[in-house]
Coordinates of C-alpha atoms in Angstrom, one line a residue:
Chain A
Q1 CA 56.3 125.3 83.8
Q2 CA 55.7 126.0 80.2
Q3 CA 58.4 128.7 79.9
V4 CA 61.7 128.4 78.2
K5 CA 64.3 130.9 79.5
Q6 CA 66.9 132.0 77.0
S7 CA 70.1 134.0 77.5
P8 CA 71.8 136.2 76.7
Q9 CA 69.4 138.7 75.1
S10 CA 72.2 139.9 72.7
L11 CA 75.7 138.7 71.9
I12 CA 78.6 140.2 70.0
V13 CA 81.3 137.8 68.8
Q14 CA 84.4 138.3 66.8
K15 CA 84.7 136.5 63.4
G16 CA 86.1 133.1 64.0
G17 CA 85.0 132.9 67.6
I18 CA 82.5 130.7 69.4
S19 CA 79.0 131.9 70.0
I20 CA 77.1 130.3 72.9
I21 CA 73.4 130.7 73.6
N22 CA 71.8 129.0 76.6
C23 CA 68.3 127.9 77.3
A24 CA 66.6 126.4 80.4
Y25 CA 63.3 124.7 80.9
E26 CA 61.1 123.3 83.7
N27 CA 58.7 121.0 82.1
T28 CA 60.2 117.5 82.2
A29 CA 57.6 116.3 79.6
F30 CA 59.4 118.3 76.9
D31 CA 60.9 115.8 74.4
Y32 CA 62.0 117.9 71.4
F33 CA 64.2 120.9 71.5
P34 CA 64.7 122.8 68.2
W35 CA 66.7 126.0 67.5
Y36 CA 65.4 128.5 64.9
Q37 CA 67.4 131.1 63.0
Q38 CA 65.8 134.3 61.9
F39 CA 67.4 136.9 59.6
P40 CA 66.1 140.5 59.6
G41 CA 62.8 140.9 57.9
K42 CA 62.4 137.1 57.4
G43 CA 60.6 134.3 59.1
P44 CA 62.5 131.9 61.4
A45 CA 63.8 128.7 59.9
L46 CA 64.7 125.5 61.7
L47 CA 68.4 125.3 62.2
I48 CA 69.0 122.2 64.3
A49 CA 67.1 120.1 66.8
I50 CA 67.7 117.5 69.5
R51 CA 65.8 114.9 71.5
P52 CA 66.6 114.1 75.1
D53 CA 68.0 110.7 74.4
V54 CA 71.3 112.2 73.2
S55 CA 73.6 114.7 74.9
E56 CA 75.0 116.4 71.8
K57 CA 74.1 116.9 68.2
K58 CA 76.4 118.5 65.6
E59 CA 75.6 119.8 62.1
G60 CA 78.5 121.5 60.5
R61 CA 79.5 124.5 62.7
F62 CA 76.4 124.2 64.8
T63 CA 76.2 122.0 67.9
I64 CA 73.4 121.5 70.5
S65 CA 74.5 120.4 73.9
F66 CA 71.8 118.9 76.1
N67 CA 71.9 118.4 79.9
K68 CA 68.8 116.5 80.9
S69 CA 69.5 116.5 84.7
A70 CA 70.0 120.3 84.7
K71 CA 67.2 120.9 82.3
Q72 CA 69.4 123.0 80.1
F73 CA 70.4 123.0 76.5
S74 CA 72.7 125.3 74.5
L75 CA 73.6 126.2 70.9
H76 CA 77.3 126.5 70.0
I77 CA 78.3 128.2 66.8
M78 CA 82.0 127.4 66.0
D79 CA 84.1 129.6 63.8
S80 CA 81.3 132.2 63.8
Q81 CA 80.9 134.2 60.6
P82 CA 79.3 137.6 59.8
G83 CA 76.7 135.6 57.8
D84 CA 75.6 134.0 61.1
S85 CA 74.4 137.4 62.4
A86 CA 70.8 136.7 63.1
T87 CA 68.3 136.2 65.9
Y88 CA 68.3 132.7 67.4
F89 CA 65.3 131.2 69.2
C90 CA 65.4 128.0 71.3
A91 CA 62.1 126.2 71.7
A92 CA 60.7 123.1 73.3
T93 CA 57.6 120.9 73.0
A94 CA 56.1 117.8 74.4
Y95 CA 54.7 115.4 71.7
G96 CA 51.5 116.7 70.2
N97 CA 51.6 120.0 72.1
K98 CA 52.4 123.5 71.0
L99 CA 56.0 124.7 70.6
V100 CA 57.2 127.0 73.4
F101 CA 59.8 129.6 72.3
G102 CA 62.5 131.4 74.2
A103 CA 62.7 135.2 74.0
G104 CA 65.4 135.1 71.4
T105 CA 69.1 136.1 71.2
I106 CA 70.4 138.7 68.7
L107 CA 73.8 137.6 67.5
R108 CA 76.2 140.0 65.8
V109 CA 79.4 138.6 64.4
K110 CA 82.0 141.3 63.9
S111 CA 84.4 141.0 61.0
Chain B
D1 CA 58.4 125.8 45.2
G2 CA 56.4 124.8 48.3
G3 CA 56.1 127.2 51.1
I4 CA 54.1 129.8 53.0
T5 CA 53.1 133.1 51.4
Q6 CA 52.1 136.0 53.6
S7 CA 50.7 139.2 52.3
P8 CA 51.0 142.1 52.4
K9 CA 54.6 142.4 53.6
Y10 CA 54.0 145.9 54.9
L11 CA 50.7 147.4 56.0
F12 CA 49.8 150.8 57.4
R13 CA 46.4 151.4 59.0
K14 CA 44.7 154.1 61.0
E15 CA 43.7 153.4 64.5
G16 CA 40.3 151.8 64.8
Q17 CA 40.4 150.0 61.5
N18 CA 40.3 146.3 61.1
V19 CA 42.9 144.7 58.9
T20 CA 43.2 141.2 57.5
L21 CA 46.6 139.5 56.9
S22 CA 46.7 136.7 54.4
C23 CA 48.5 133.4 54.8
E24 CA 48.5 130.7 52.1
Q25 CA 50.5 127.4 52.2
N26 CA 51.0 124.8 49.4
L27 CA 52.8 122.3 51.6
N28 CA 49.7 120.3 52.3
H29 CA 50.2 120.7 56.0
D30 CA 47.3 120.1 58.4
A31 CA 48.2 122.6 61.1
M32 CA 48.7 126.4 60.7
Y33 CA 49.6 129.0 63.3
W34 CA 49.8 132.8 63.8
Y35 CA 52.5 134.3 65.9
R36 CA 53.2 137.9 66.9
Q37 CA 56.8 139.0 67.3
D38 CA 57.8 142.1 69.4
P39 CA 61.4 143.0 70.2
G40 CA 62.7 141.1 73.3
Q41 CA 59.5 139.0 73.6
G42 CA 60.1 136.2 71.3
L43 CA 57.3 134.6 69.4
R44 CA 53.8 134.6 71.0
L45 CA 51.1 132.4 69.7
I46 CA 47.9 134.1 68.7
Y47 CA 45.8 131.4 67.1
Y48 CA 46.3 127.9 65.7
S49 CA 44.3 125.5 63.6
Q50 CA 44.8 121.8 63.5
I51 CA 42.2 121.1 60.8
V52 CA 39.9 122.8 58.4
N53 CA 36.9 124.6 60.1
D54 CA 38.5 124.4 63.5
F55 CA 40.9 126.7 65.4
Q56 CA 41.9 127.4 69.0
K57 CA 43.1 130.5 70.8
G58 CA 46.7 130.8 71.7
D59 CA 48.3 132.8 74.4
I60 CA 47.4 136.3 73.1
A61 CA 44.1 135.9 71.1
E62 CA 42.3 139.0 72.4
G63 CA 41.6 141.4 69.7
Y64 CA 42.3 138.9 66.9
S65 CA 40.1 136.6 64.8
V66 CA 40.9 133.8 62.3
S67 CA 39.1 131.5 59.9
R68 CA 40.1 128.2 58.3
E69 CA 37.7 127.5 55.5
K70 CA 40.3 125.9 53.3
K71 CA 43.4 123.7 54.2
E72 CA 45.7 126.1 52.4
S73 CA 44.5 129.4 53.9
F74 CA 44.5 130.8 57.4
P75 CA 43.8 134.6 57.4
L76 CA 44.2 136.7 60.5
T77 CA 42.1 139.7 61.2
V78 CA 43.5 142.3 63.6
T79 CA 40.5 144.1 65.0
S80 CA 40.1 147.5 66.5
A81 CA 39.8 145.8 69.9
Q82 CA 43.5 144.9 69.8
K83 CA 45.1 147.6 72.0
N84 CA 48.6 147.5 70.6
P85 CA 48.5 146.1 67.1
T86 CA 51.7 147.4 65.7
A87 CA 54.0 144.3 65.4
F88 CA 55.6 141.8 63.0
Y89 CA 53.1 138.9 62.3
L90 CA 54.3 135.5 61.3
C91 CA 52.3 132.6 59.9
A92 CA 53.5 129.1 60.2
S93 CA 52.5 125.5 59.3
S94 CA 53.4 122.0 60.4
I95 CA 52.8 118.6 58.8
V96 CA 50.7 117.5 61.7
P97 CA 49.5 119.3 64.8
G98 CA 52.1 119.4 67.5
A99 CA 55.0 118.7 65.2
G100 CA 58.1 120.3 66.4
E101 CA 59.2 121.6 63.0
L102 CA 57.3 124.7 61.9
F103 CA 57.7 126.3 58.5
F104 CA 57.3 130.1 58.6
G105 CA 56.3 132.7 56.1
E106 CA 58.3 135.9 55.7
G107 CA 56.0 137.9 57.9
S108 CA 53.8 140.9 57.7
R109 CA 54.7 144.1 59.4
L110 CA 51.7 146.1 60.5
T111 CA 52.0 149.7 61.6
V112 CA 49.0 151.4 63.1
L113 CA 49.2 155.2 62.9

């Protein structure tokens, strides 16, 4: 119940395309869903996050879509750029508890 | 600049030796964490501390030890009991325990020869 399942494991997208990464969870107590971006040799950094009271959140080219009934959420990167090439982690937590991470998706944007 | 500093960035050790990884933060955060990252396995929690002089085991604590004598510092010792210590180690902090936003250091890559 504590797992967050992330797919795909890796993704190659052409420059200008849309990158989509999906995550699914079981624990209905989760109330905060962040996405982290990690460049090679660096630590992850918070990219965007959503709470279950909204179905979508957009920040620039990055959008989180959230489907509470399906217990799924996804990250969409519009107009993907080579500089977006990184590893992306979805995560989830219930208030006051530890963050649970997905396994990560390695994104490569080809120029 | 506020942030988390991990050292060393790269470390090589012989099998059977203990090694200590340093983590210092100047964000005045209460909570600190250690994660291990292996390819395809995401971030796995080793230990975390919610307050000075207190810490709890995470999901993969065996073969590791920590201390939290100061708010700013949370060193991790990888002992000889850790069967597969070669990995990328990440230290993180959060304003309060359980906060969803973690601030990560740049990591320490340990290679055991």
